[in-house]
Coordinates of C-alpha atoms in Angstrom, one line a residue:
X835 CA 171.9 -114.4 81.0
X836 CA 169.3 -115.0 83.7
X837 CA 169.0 -111.3 84.4
X838 CA 168.1 -110.7 80.8
X839 CA 165.0 -113.0 80.7
X840 CA 161.6 -111.3 80.5
X841 CA 158.5 -113.4 80.8
X842 CA 155.4 -111.7 79.6
X843 CA 151.8 -112.9 78.8
X844 CA 149.4 -111.3 76.3
X845 CA 145.9 -111.0 77.7
X846 CA 142.8 -109.7 76.0
X847 CA 139.2 -110.2 75.2
X848 CA 138.5 -112.9 72.5
X849 CA 139.4 -111.7 69.0
X850 CA 141.3 -108.5 70.0
X851 CA 144.3 -109.7 68.0
X852 CA 146.7 -111.4 70.5
X853 CA 147.8 -114.3 68.2
X854 CA 148.3 -112.1 65.1
X855 CA 150.4 -109.6 67.1
X856 CA 152.7 -112.4 68.3
X857 CA 153.1 -113.6 64.7
X858 CA 154.4 -110.3 63.5
X859 CA 156.6 -109.8 66.6
X860 CA 158.3 -113.1 65.8
X861 CA 158.7 -112.3 62.1
X862 CA 160.2 -108.8 62.8
X863 CA 162.5 -110.0 65.5
X864 CA 164.2 -112.5 63.2
X865 CA 162.8 -115.7 64.7
X866 CA 162.4 -117.1 61.2
X867 CA 164.7 -117.5 58.2
X868 CA 164.0 -115.0 55.3
X869 CA 162.7 -117.8 53.0
X870 CA 160.8 -119.8 55.7
X871 CA 157.1 -120.3 55.0
X872 CA 155.1 -119.3 58.1
X873 CA 151.4 -119.9 58.7
X874 CA 149.1 -117.2 59.8
X875 CA 148.2 -117.3 63.5
X876 CA 151.0 -119.9 63.9
X877 CA 150.5 -120.0 67.7
X878 CA 147.0 -121.5 67.1
X879 CA 148.4 -125.0 66.2
X880 CA 145.4 -127.1 67.2
X881 CA 143.0 -128.3 64.4
X882 CA 140.0 -126.7 66.3
X883 CA 141.9 -123.5 67.0
X884 CA 142.7 -123.1 63.2
X885 CA 139.0 -123.8 62.3
X886 CA 137.3 -121.6 64.8
X887 CA 140.0 -118.8 64.8
X888 CA 140.2 -118.9 68.6
X889 CA 143.0 -119.8 71.1
X890 CA 142.1 -122.7 73.3
X891 CA 145.4 -123.7 74.9
X892 CA 148.0 -121.2 76.3
X893 CA 151.3 -121.6 74.5
X894 CA 154.8 -120.1 75.1
X895 CA 157.2 -118.8 72.4
X896 CA 160.5 -116.9 72.7
X897 CA 162.1 -113.9 71.0
X898 CA 165.7 -112.7 71.3
X899 CA 165.8 -108.9 71.3
X900 CA 168.9 -106.6 72.0
X901 CA 170.7 -109.1 74.4
X902 CA 167.5 -110.0 76.1
X903 CA 165.4 -113.1 75.9
X904 CA 161.6 -112.4 75.9
X905 CA 159.4 -115.4 76.6
X906 CA 155.8 -114.6 75.4
X907 CA 152.8 -116.7 76.4
X908 CA 149.7 -116.5 74.2
X909 CA 146.5 -117.0 76.2
X910 CA 142.9 -117.8 75.3
X911 CA 140.5 -114.8 75.1
X912 CA 137.2 -116.8 75.5
X913 CA 135.7 -116.9 79.0
X914 CA 135.4 -120.8 79.1
X915 CA 139.2 -121.1 78.9
X916 CA 139.9 -118.6 81.7
X917 CA 141.5 -121.3 83.8
X918 CA 144.3 -121.4 81.3
X919 CA 144.9 -117.6 81.7
X920 CA 144.8 -117.8 85.5
X921 CA 147.5 -120.5 85.6
X922 CA 149.8 -118.8 83.0
X923 CA 149.9 -115.5 84.9
X924 CA 151.9 -117.1 87.6
X925 CA 154.8 -117.6 85.1
X926 CA 154.8 -114.0 83.9
X927 CA 156.8 -110.9 85.1
X928 CA 154.7 -108.6 83.0
X929 CA 151.6 -108.5 80.8
X930 CA 150.5 -106.9 77.5
X931 CA 146.9 -105.9 77.8
X932 CA 145.5 -105.7 74.2
X933 CA 142.3 -103.7 73.6
X934 CA 140.4 -103.3 70.3
X935 CA 140.4 -99.6 69.3
X936 CA 136.7 -99.8 68.2
X937 CA 135.2 -102.4 70.6
X938 CA 137.0 -101.0 73.7
X939 CA 136.8 -102.6 77.1
X940 CA 134.9 -105.9 77.0
X941 CA 133.8 -108.4 79.7
X942 CA 136.9 -110.6 79.3
X943 CA 139.2 -107.6 79.3
X944 CA 137.8 -106.9 82.8
X945 CA 138.3 -110.5 83.9
X946 CA 141.9 -111.0 82.7
X947 CA 143.0 -107.6 83.9
X948 CA 141.6 -108.2 87.4
X949 CA 143.6 -111.5 87.6
X950 CA 146.8 -109.8 86.4
X951 CA 146.5 -106.9 88.9
X952 CA 145.9 -109.4 91.7
X953 CA 149.2 -111.1 90.7
X954 CA 150.9 -107.8 91.1
X955 CA 151.7 -107.4 87.4
X956 CA 152.2 -103.9 85.9
X957 CA 150.5 -104.2 82.5
X958 CA 151.6 -102.4 79.3
X959 CA 148.4 -101.3 77.5
X960 CA 148.3 -101.8 73.7
X961 CA 145.4 -100.2 71.9
X962 CA 145.3 -102.5 68.9
X963 CA 143.6 -102.6 65.4
X964 CA 144.2 -98.8 64.8
X965 CA 143.7 -99.4 61.1
X966 CA 139.9 -99.8 61.7
X967 CA 137.8 -97.1 60.2
X968 CA 135.7 -96.8 63.3
X969 CA 138.6 -96.7 65.7
X970 CA 138.1 -94.4 68.8
X971 CA 141.5 -94.8 70.5
X972 CA 141.3 -91.8 72.8
X973 CA 137.9 -92.8 74.2
X974 CA 139.1 -96.4 74.6
X975 CA 142.1 -95.1 76.6
X976 CA 139.7 -93.3 79.0
X977 CA 137.6 -96.5 79.4
X978 CA 140.8 -98.5 80.2
X979 CA 141.9 -96.0 82.9
X980 CA 138.4 -96.2 84.4
X981 CA 138.7 -100.0 84.4
X982 CA 142.0 -99.9 86.2
X983 CA 140.5 -97.6 88.8
X984 CA 137.4 -99.8 89.3
X985 CA 139.6 -102.9 89.8
X986 CA 141.6 -101.1 92.6
X987 CA 144.9 -100.9 90.8
X988 CA 147.7 -99.4 92.9
X989 CA 149.7 -96.3 92.0
X990 CA 152.4 -98.1 90.1
X991 CA 149.8 -100.1 88.1
X992 CA 147.8 -97.0 87.3
X993 CA 150.9 -95.4 85.8
X994 CA 150.8 -97.8 82.8
X995 CA 152.6 -97.1 79.5
X996 CA 150.4 -97.0 76.4
X997 CA 151.1 -97.9 72.7
X998 CA 148.9 -97.7 69.7
X999 CA 149.3 -100.5 67.3
X1000 CA 148.0 -102.7 64.4
X1001 CA 149.1 -106.2 65.0
X1002 CA 148.0 -107.3 61.5
X1003 CA 149.9 -104.5 59.8
X1004 CA 152.9 -105.0 62.1
X1005 CA 153.5 -101.6 63.7
X1006 CA 153.3 -99.9 67.1
X1007 CA 153.8 -96.2 68.1
X1008 CA 153.6 -94.1 71.2
X1009 CA 151.3 -91.6 69.4
X1010 CA 148.0 -92.3 67.6
X1011 CA 149.3 -90.7 64.4
X1012 CA 153.0 -91.7 64.8
X1013 CA 155.2 -92.9 61.9
X1014 CA 153.8 -96.5 62.0
X1015 CA 157.0 -98.2 60.8
X1016 CA 157.4 -101.5 62.8
X1017 CA 157.0 -103.2 66.2
X1018 CA 160.4 -102.2 67.6
X1019 CA 158.8 -99.6 70.0
X1020 CA 156.8 -102.5 71.6
X1021 CA 159.8 -104.8 72.0
X1022 CA 161.9 -101.9 73.4
X1023 CA 159.1 -101.0 75.8
X1024 CA 158.9 -104.6 77.0
X1025 CA 162.6 -104.8 77.8
X1026 CA 162.6 -101.4 79.5
X1027 CA 159.3 -101.7 81.5
X1028 CA 159.2 -105.3 82.5
X1029 CA 161.8 -106.0 85.2
X1030 CA 163.3 -109.5 85.3
X1031 CA 162.3 -111.4 88.4
X1032 CA 165.0 -111.5 91.1
X1033 CA 165.4 -115.2 91.7
X1034 CA 168.0 -117.1 93.7
X1035 CA 170.2 -119.4 91.5
X1036 CA 172.1 -120.8 94.5
X1037 CA 169.0 -122.6 96.1
X1038 CA 168.0 -126.1 95.1
X1039 CA 166.0 -126.4 91.8
X1040 CA 162.2 -125.8 92.0
X1041 CA 159.5 -124.9 89.4
X1042 CA 155.7 -124.8 89.4
X1043 CA 154.2 -127.0 86.7
X1044 CA 151.8 -124.7 84.8
X1045 CA 151.0 -126.4 81.5
X1046 CA 151.0 -130.1 80.6
X1047 CA 151.4 -131.6 77.1
X1048 CA 151.0 -135.3 76.3
X1049 CA 153.9 -136.0 73.8
X1050 CA 154.0 -139.3 71.9
X1051 CA 157.8 -139.1 71.8
X1052 CA 158.6 -137.7 75.2
X1053 CA 155.6 -138.9 77.3
X1054 CA 154.3 -136.3 79.7
X1055 CA 155.9 -132.9 79.3
X1056 CA 155.5 -130.2 82.0
X1057 CA 156.0 -126.5 81.3
X1058 CA 156.8 -124.0 83.9
X1059 CA 159.1 -121.2 85.0
X1060 CA 162.1 -122.1 87.1
X1061 CA 161.6 -120.3 90.4
X1062 CA 164.9 -121.1 92.0
X1063 CA 168.2 -122.9 91.3
X1064 CA 169.1 -124.5 88.0
X1065 CA 167.8 -127.6 86.3
X1066 CA 170.4 -130.0 84.8
X1067 CA 169.7 -133.0 82.5
X1068 CA 169.7 -136.4 84.3
X1069 CA 169.4 -134.9 87.9
X1070 CA 167.1 -136.6 90.4
X1071 CA 163.8 -134.8 90.9
X1072 CA 160.5 -135.2 92.6
X1073 CA 157.0 -133.7 92.4
X1074 CA 155.1 -132.5 95.4
X1075 CA 151.4 -131.3 95.5
X1076 CA 150.1 -128.1 97.0
X1077 CA 149.9 -129.8 100.5
X1078 CA 153.6 -130.7 100.3
X1079 CA 152.9 -134.5 99.7
X1080 CA 155.2 -136.3 97.3
X1081 CA 153.3 -137.5 94.2
X1082 CA 156.1 -138.7 91.9
X1083 CA 159.9 -139.0 91.6
X1084 CA 162.4 -139.8 88.9
X1085 CA 165.1 -138.3 86.7
X1086 CA 165.0 -135.2 84.6
X1087 CA 165.4 -137.0 81.3
X1088 CA 165.1 -134.0 79.0
X1089 CA 165.0 -130.2 79.3
X1090 CA 163.8 -127.9 76.5
X1091 CA 163.6 -124.2 76.0
X1092 CA 161.6 -122.3 73.4
X1093 CA 163.4 -120.7 70.5
X1094 CA 160.6 -119.0 68.5
X1095 CA 157.8 -121.6 68.7
X1096 CA 160.1 -124.6 68.5
X1097 CA 161.4 -126.6 71.5
X1098 CA 165.2 -126.8 71.6
X1099 CA 167.0 -129.3 74.0
X1100 CA 169.4 -127.7 76.6
X1101 CA 171.7 -129.1 79.2
X1102 CA 171.0 -126.5 82.0
X1103 CA 167.9 -124.4 82.7
X1104 CA 168.3 -121.2 84.7
X1105 CA 166.1 -119.5 87.3
X1106 CA 163.6 -117.2 85.5
X1107 CA 163.5 -119.2 82.2
X1108 CA 160.4 -121.0 81.0
X1109 CA 161.3 -124.6 80.3
X1110 CA 159.7 -127.9 79.3
X1111 CA 160.8 -131.0 81.3
X1112 CA 160.2 -134.7 80.9
X1113 CA 160.8 -137.7 83.1
X1114 CA 157.8 -137.7 85.5
X1115 CA 154.7 -139.9 84.8
X1116 CA 152.3 -138.8 87.6
X1117 CA 153.2 -135.2 88.2
X1118 CA 150.4 -132.8 87.2
X1119 CA 149.5 -129.1 86.7
X1120 CA 150.0 -127.1 90.0
X1121 CA 152.5 -129.6 91.4
X1122 CA 156.0 -128.3 92.3
X1123 CA 158.8 -130.1 90.3
X1124 CA 161.9 -129.8 92.5
X1125 CA 165.2 -131.2 93.9
X1126 CA 164.6 -134.1 96.4
X1127 CA 165.7 -131.8 99.3
X1128 CA 162.9 -129.2 98.7
X1129 CA 159.9 -129.6 101.0
X1130 CA 157.9 -126.4 100.6
X1131 CA 155.6 -126.4 97.6
X1132 CA 155.3 -123.2 95.4
X1133 CA 151.9 -121.6 96.0
X1134 CA 149.5 -121.8 93.0
X1135 CA 146.5 -119.6 92.1
X1136 CA 143.2 -121.3 93.0
X1137 CA 141.1 -121.8 89.9
X1138 CA 137.5 -120.6 89.7
X1139 CA 135.1 -123.6 90.0
X1140 CA 133.1 -125.1 87.1
X1141 CA 129.5 -123.9 86.6
X1142 CA 128.0 -126.5 84.3
X1143 CA 128.0 -130.3 83.9
X1144 CA 127.0 -133.0 81.5
X1145 CA 126.7 -136.8 81.9
X1146 CA 128.3 -139.0 79.3
X1147 CA 127.5 -142.7 78.9
X1148 CA 128.0 -145.3 76.1
X1149 CA 126.0 -145.0 73.0
X1150 CA 122.9 -147.2 73.4
X1151 CA 121.0 -146.4 70.2
X1152 CA 120.2 -149.1 67.6
X1153 CA 122.9 -147.5 65.3
X1154 CA 125.7 -147.9 68.0
X1155 CA 129.0 -149.1 66.5
X1156 CA 128.2 -148.3 62.9
X1157 CA 130.2 -145.0 62.7
X1158 CA 132.8 -144.9 65.5
X1159 CA 135.6 -147.1 66.7
X1160 CA 135.8 -146.3 70.4
X1161 CA 132.5 -147.4 72.0
X1162 CA 133.2 -148.9 75.5
X1163 CA 132.8 -147.2 78.8
X1164 CA 136.4 -148.0 79.6
X1165 CA 137.7 -146.1 76.6
X1166 CA 135.4 -143.1 77.4
X1167 CA 136.5 -143.2 81.0
X1168 CA 140.3 -143.2 80.1
X1169 CA 139.8 -140.3 77.7
X1170 CA 137.9 -138.2 80.2
X1171 CA 140.5 -138.9 83.0
X1172 CA 143.2 -137.8 80.6
X1173 CA 141.3 -134.6 79.8
X1174 CA 140.7 -133.9 83.5
X1175 CA 144.5 -134.2 84.2
X1176 CA 145.5 -132.0 81.3
X1177 CA 142.8 -129.4 81.6
X1178 CA 142.4 -127.8 85.0
X1179 CA 139.1 -126.1 84.0
X1180 CA 137.4 -129.6 83.8
X1181 CA 136.5 -131.9 86.7
X1182 CA 135.4 -135.5 86.4
X1183 CA 133.4 -137.9 88.5
X1184 CA 131.8 -141.3 87.9
X1185 CA 129.0 -143.5 89.4
X1186 CA 129.7 -146.7 91.3
X1187 CA 129.3 -148.9 88.2
X1188 CA 131.9 -146.9 86.3
X1189 CA 129.5 -146.6 83.3
X1190 CA 128.2 -143.0 83.7
X1191 CA 130.6 -140.0 83.9
X1192 CA 129.9 -136.5 85.0
X1193 CA 132.1 -133.9 83.4
X1194 CA 132.0 -130.3 84.7
X1195 CA 133.4 -127.2 83.0
X1196 CA 133.4 -123.4 82.9
X1197 CA 130.7 -123.2 80.1
X1198 CA 129.1 -124.7 77.1
X1199 CA 132.0 -123.9 74.7
X1200 CA 134.5 -125.7 76.8
X1201 CA 132.3 -128.8 77.0
X1202 CA 131.5 -128.5 73.3
X1203 CA 135.2 -128.4 72.4
X1204 CA 135.8 -131.6 74.5
X1205 CA 132.9 -133.4 72.8
X1206 CA 134.1 -132.3 69.3
X1207 CA 137.7 -133.5 70.0
X1208 CA 136.3 -136.8 71.2
X1209 CA 134.1 -137.4 68.2
X1210 CA 137.1 -136.6 65.9
X1211 CA 139.1 -139.3 67.8
X1212 CA 136.5 -141.9 66.9
X1213 CA 134.3 -141.9 70.0
X1214 CA 130.6 -142.7 70.2
X1215 CA 128.6 -141.6 73.2
X1216 CA 125.3 -140.4 74.7
X1217 CA 125.3 -137.0 76.4
X1218 CA 122.6 -135.7 78.8
X1219 CA 121.2 -132.2 78.8
X1220 CA 123.6 -129.7 80.5
X1221 CA 122.9 -128.8 84.1
X1222 CA 124.1 -125.8 86.0
X1223 CA 125.9 -126.4 89.3
X1224 CA 124.2 -124.9 92.3
X1225 CA 125.6 -123.9 95.7
X1226 CA 124.1 -123.0 99.0
X1227 CA 125.0 -120.0 101.2
X1228 CA 125.5 -120.0 105.0
X1229 CA 121.7 -119.7 105.6
X1230 CA 120.9 -122.7 103.3
X1231 CA 119.6 -120.6 100.4
X1232 CA 120.1 -122.0 96.9
X1233 CA 122.5 -120.0 94.7
X1234 CA 123.0 -120.3 91.0
X1235 CA 125.7 -119.1 88.5
X1236 CA 124.9 -115.6 87.1
X1237 CA 126.6 -114.3 84.0
X1238 CA 127.3 -110.8 82.7
X1239 CA 126.2 -110.5 79.1
X1240 CA 127.4 -107.6 76.9
X1241 CA 125.6 -107.1 73.6
X1242 CA 126.4 -104.7 70.8
X1243 CA 123.5 -104.3 68.3
X1244 CA 121.6 -102.0 66.0
X1245 CA 119.1 -99.8 67.8
X1246 CA 116.1 -101.3 65.9
X1247 CA 116.6 -104.8 67.5
X1248 CA 117.1 -103.7 71.1
X1249 CA 113.4 -104.0 72.2
X1250 CA 113.2 -107.6 70.9
X1251 CA 116.5 -108.6 72.6
X1252 CA 115.4 -107.0 75.9
X1253 CA 112.2 -108.9 75.7
X1254 CA 113.9 -112.2 75.0
X1255 CA 116.3 -111.6 78.0
X1256 CA 113.5 -110.8 80.3
X1257 CA 112.0 -114.2 79.6
X1258 CA 115.3 -115.7 80.6
X1259 CA 115.2 -113.7 83.9
X1260 CA 117.9 -111.3 82.8
X1261 CA 118.2 -107.9 84.5
X1262 CA 119.3 -104.9 82.4
X1263 CA 122.2 -103.3 84.2
X1264 CA 123.3 -100.7 81.6
X1265 CA 122.3 -99.3 78.3
X1266 CA 124.7 -97.1 76.3
X1267 CA 124.6 -95.3 72.9
X1268 CA 127.7 -96.2 71.0
X1269 CA 126.9 -94.0 68.0
X1270 CA 125.8 -94.7 64.5
X1271 CA 122.4 -96.0 65.7
X1272 CA 124.2 -98.7 67.8
X1273 CA 123.4 -99.7 71.4
X1274 CA 125.4 -101.6 74.0
X1275 CA 123.2 -103.5 76.5
X1276 CA 124.6 -105.1 79.6
X1277 CA 122.6 -107.8 81.5
X1278 CA 123.0 -110.1 84.5
X1279 CA 121.2 -113.4 83.8
X1280 CA 121.3 -117.0 85.2
X1281 CA 123.5 -119.4 83.2
X1282 CA 120.7 -121.9 82.8
X1283 CA 118.6 -119.5 80.7
X1284 CA 121.4 -118.8 78.3
X1285 CA 122.2 -122.2 77.0
X1286 CA 122.1 -122.0 73.2
X1287 CA 121.0 -118.4 73.4
X1288 CA 123.7 -117.1 71.0
X1289 CA 121.9 -118.5 67.9
X1290 CA 118.6 -117.0 69.1
X1291 CA 120.4 -113.6 69.6
X1292 CA 121.9 -113.8 66.1
X1293 CA 118.4 -114.5 64.6
X1294 CA 116.9 -111.5 66.6
X1295 CA 119.7 -109.1 65.4
X1296 CA 119.7 -110.5 61.8
X1297 CA 123.3 -111.7 62.2
X1298 CA 124.7 -108.2 63.0
X1299 CA 124.8 -108.4 66.8
X1300 CA 127.9 -109.2 68.9
X1301 CA 127.3 -111.0 72.2
X1302 CA 129.9 -111.7 75.0
X1303 CA 129.3 -113.6 78.2
X1304 CA 131.4 -113.9 81.3
X1305 CA 130.8 -115.6 84.7
X1306 CA 129.8 -112.8 87.2
X1307 CA 129.0 -114.5 90.5
X1308 CA 126.7 -117.0 92.3
X1309 CA 123.5 -115.2 93.0
X1310 CA 120.1 -116.1 94.6
X1311 CA 118.1 -118.8 92.7
X1312 CA 115.8 -117.1 90.2
X1313 CA 113.0 -119.6 90.3
X1314 CA 111.6 -122.0 87.7
X1315 CA 112.3 -121.1 84.0
X1316 CA 110.3 -122.4 81.1
X1317 CA 112.0 -125.0 79.0
X1318 CA 111.5 -125.8 75.3
X1319 CA 107.8 -125.4 74.5
X1320 CA 108.0 -127.3 71.2
X1321 CA 107.0 -130.9 71.2
X1322 CA 109.3 -133.5 69.6
X1323 CA 108.5 -135.4 66.4
X1324 CA 109.7 -138.9 67.1
X1325 CA 110.4 -141.7 64.6
X1326 CA 108.4 -144.9 65.0
X1327 CA 110.5 -147.3 63.0
X1328 CA 114.1 -148.2 62.2
X1329 CA 115.4 -147.7 58.6
X1330 CA 116.0 -144.9 56.2
X1331 CA 114.0 -141.7 55.9
X1332 CA 112.1 -141.2 52.7
X1333 CA 111.7 -137.9 50.8
X1334 CA 108.0 -138.4 50.1
X1335 CA 107.2 -138.9 53.8
X1336 CA 109.3 -136.0 54.9
X1337 CA 107.6 -133.7 52.3
X1338 CA 104.2 -134.6 53.7
X1339 CA 105.3 -134.1 57.3
X1340 CA 107.0 -130.7 56.8
X1341 CA 103.7 -128.9 57.6
X1342 CA 103.9 -130.6 61.1
X1343 CA 107.0 -128.7 62.1
X1344 CA 110.8 -128.3 61.5
X1345 CA 112.4 -131.6 60.3
X1346 CA 116.0 -132.6 61.3
X1347 CA 116.4 -135.4 58.8
X1348 CA 116.5 -135.5 55.0
X1349 CA 116.1 -138.3 52.4
X1350 CA 118.1 -141.5 53.1
X1351 CA 119.1 -140.5 56.7
X1352 CA 119.1 -143.5 59.1
X1353 CA 116.4 -143.3 61.8
X1354 CA 115.3 -145.5 64.7
X1355 CA 112.4 -145.7 67.2
X1356 CA 112.7 -143.0 69.8
X1357 CA 114.9 -140.7 67.7
X1358 CA 113.8 -137.1 67.5
X1359 CA 113.5 -136.3 63.8
X1360 CA 111.9 -132.8 64.1
X1361 CA 110.2 -130.2 66.3
X1362 CA 106.5 -129.4 66.3
X1363 CA 105.4 -125.8 66.8
X1364 CA 103.0 -127.0 69.5
X1365 CA 103.7 -128.5 72.9
X1366 CA 103.4 -132.3 73.2
X1367 CA 105.4 -135.1 71.5
X1368 CA 104.1 -136.9 68.4
X1369 CA 105.2 -140.2 67.0
X1370 CA 105.5 -140.1 63.2
X1371 CA 106.5 -142.3 60.3
X1372 CA 109.3 -140.8 58.1
X1373 CA 109.6 -144.0 56.1
X1374 CA 106.2 -144.0 54.5
X1375 CA 106.9 -144.2 50.7
X1376 CA 104.5 -143.3 47.9
X1377 CA 102.0 -146.1 47.1
X1378 CA 102.7 -147.4 43.6
X1379 CA 99.7 -147.9 41.3
X1380 CA 99.2 -148.4 37.6
X1381 CA 97.7 -145.0 37.2
X1382 CA 99.8 -142.3 35.6
X1383 CA 100.0 -139.1 37.7
X1384 CA 101.0 -135.6 36.9
X1385 CA 103.1 -135.0 40.0
X1386 CA 106.0 -137.4 40.2
X1387 CA 108.6 -137.8 43.0
X1388 CA 110.9 -135.4 41.2
X1389 CA 108.6 -132.6 42.3
X1390 CA 109.1 -133.3 46.0
X1391 CA 111.0 -130.3 47.4
X1392 CA 112.4 -130.6 50.9
X1393 CA 113.3 -127.7 53.1
X1394 CA 117.1 -127.8 53.8
X1395 CA 117.9 -129.2 57.3
X1396 CA 119.3 -126.6 59.7
X1397 CA 123.0 -127.2 60.6
X1398 CA 123.4 -127.0 64.4
X1399 CA 126.4 -127.0 66.6
X1400 CA 126.7 -129.5 69.5
X1401 CA 126.1 -126.6 72.0
X1402 CA 122.9 -125.7 70.2
X1403 CA 121.6 -129.2 70.1
X1404 CA 122.4 -129.7 73.8
X1405 CA 120.5 -126.5 74.6
X1406 CA 117.4 -127.9 72.9
X1407 CA 117.1 -131.0 75.1
X1408 CA 114.4 -131.5 77.6
X1409 CA 115.2 -133.6 80.8
X1410 CA 113.9 -136.8 79.2
X1411 CA 116.1 -136.5 76.1
X1412 CA 119.7 -137.0 75.1
X1413 CA 122.2 -136.4 72.3
X1414 CA 123.8 -139.2 70.5
X1415 CA 127.3 -138.2 69.2
X1416 CA 129.3 -140.2 66.7
X1417 CA 132.2 -139.2 64.4
X1418 CA 129.8 -138.7 61.5
X1419 CA 126.5 -137.6 63.1
X1420 CA 124.8 -135.9 66.1
X1421 CA 121.2 -137.2 66.7
X1422 CA 118.6 -135.9 69.2
X1423 CA 116.8 -138.8 70.9
X1424 CA 114.6 -139.7 73.8
X1425 CA 116.5 -141.0 76.8
X1426 CA 114.1 -144.0 76.9
X1427 CA 113.7 -145.2 73.3
X1428 CA 110.8 -147.7 73.8
X1429 CA 107.4 -145.8 73.6
X1430 CA 105.7 -148.1 76.1
X1431 CA 108.6 -147.8 78.6
X1432 CA 108.5 -144.0 78.1
X1433 CA 104.8 -143.9 79.0
X1434 CA 105.3 -146.0 82.1
X1435 CA 108.2 -143.8 83.2
X1436 CA 106.1 -140.6 82.7
X1437 CA 103.2 -142.1 84.7
X1438 CA 105.5 -143.0 87.6
X1439 CA 107.0 -139.5 87.5
X1440 CA 110.5 -140.9 87.1
X1441 CA 111.3 -139.5 83.7
X1442 CA 115.0 -140.1 83.0

């Protein structure tokens, strides 16, 4: 059986259809009963994945096809979760590179393909979404070939097979206008093109731990491909890190294999198969799980370093404890340690007093997902403005993370977008006509100027633009960049905001609170169009007199409050501000709430 195992990963840019294609592959290969109810995008099992329509965690599944067992690993397409893709590639013997027939090659396509080629994989190219009216499959194939050449693919990799498909409609063909019946041509091509790894079953058992799941029933479950030997239930095992040092030992209490998306217990796991093992408490991702006599660790791909960090502390606002259940620094610390263990893209450090925690990640979406998950679990916390992580070169020069930004937009908006990127020290690298009065702009710009830029971009393009960002490299420091120019409107008292007061203050700027919202001194309740902070009273009610008036409170019309994501709110913060996050609310606030203390701090130049 071991010679009939094919491990493949599906890699692509975000939203090019990986998860939907896997759904239909599994339905057509008979992984489900005829009457079984199956969710759409069933691989996206997490709550946030379902809501946002993106894959966050890599997940394996399995298909049996013509006497072969095909293990498929779905991977995230968003740049912030690229660490997941890098790890998963080490389990694969082959890769399906999916490319949207209209969008073509995108920044993340370039990133995931470069990683796959470095691993020596020979990808199968699938030009997907051929049912789109604006498909341009032949041009996209030329773009793809150029991409392989630019990434120094070898002769074998350049000779890639191509299929045209619609994952949603459930068909794949070797020709653009083929019969379009089902996905059998794709499954046949996988079995034919992807050669099973030649692994030694006689050596002692060893596997590289690639994914980690915390399971309430099993404890820590480690997922990986068995590189040599066989794994038997109840055998003695140990875990060694990349330096060969033993980090854990115990018994292999359970072994599971994937059948479809379900985990099925087995007695013996063979070399080449992807299995889930339980029984070790301390072993982690990138450790080698092996027989006690094995001393050499399996090499693992080094992960690209984080580029952005935030500081998390306990919630110190007057409303602390009114909305969440998990409030203490110990609870926050334990949760962040658990995240750093399970998610290799995140690193964690703390100060000497263990009450302030610095969390670093690949980008704002990764940090936003972590904060969103924590607030849903009942945490309250205060979060600092994000900072980019600088480096120095051999000559002591300061370097900062630079991103490549690809924008597709209507021609009429291009001059405004170019102007807004210039202000953020972006350099225009390429400008292409993509037909139908559309332009594609490619910029290189510092990460620190792009925090929260997506919402600004959507405003400039009237919601019709598409923006994609990916880490490019560390480049020379671009100098000071202007921060937020708007002054903050700060509440002076604790209580509930009043509609009458907000109505009269709307002329001063954009308000973030509405009638009956709780407020406290030092909380930012709005933004002024001018520089300079202003303390205001949002609790000032209408004076009651015995005179009858024409205009009653019913005539007070408030401008609706803008709904903002956590990433957007973090991007608005100045260095002396913070974001209070609770399960029910996110509130902008000054880091120092007391106005007198704030003044003193500003005078001494030690703003928090």
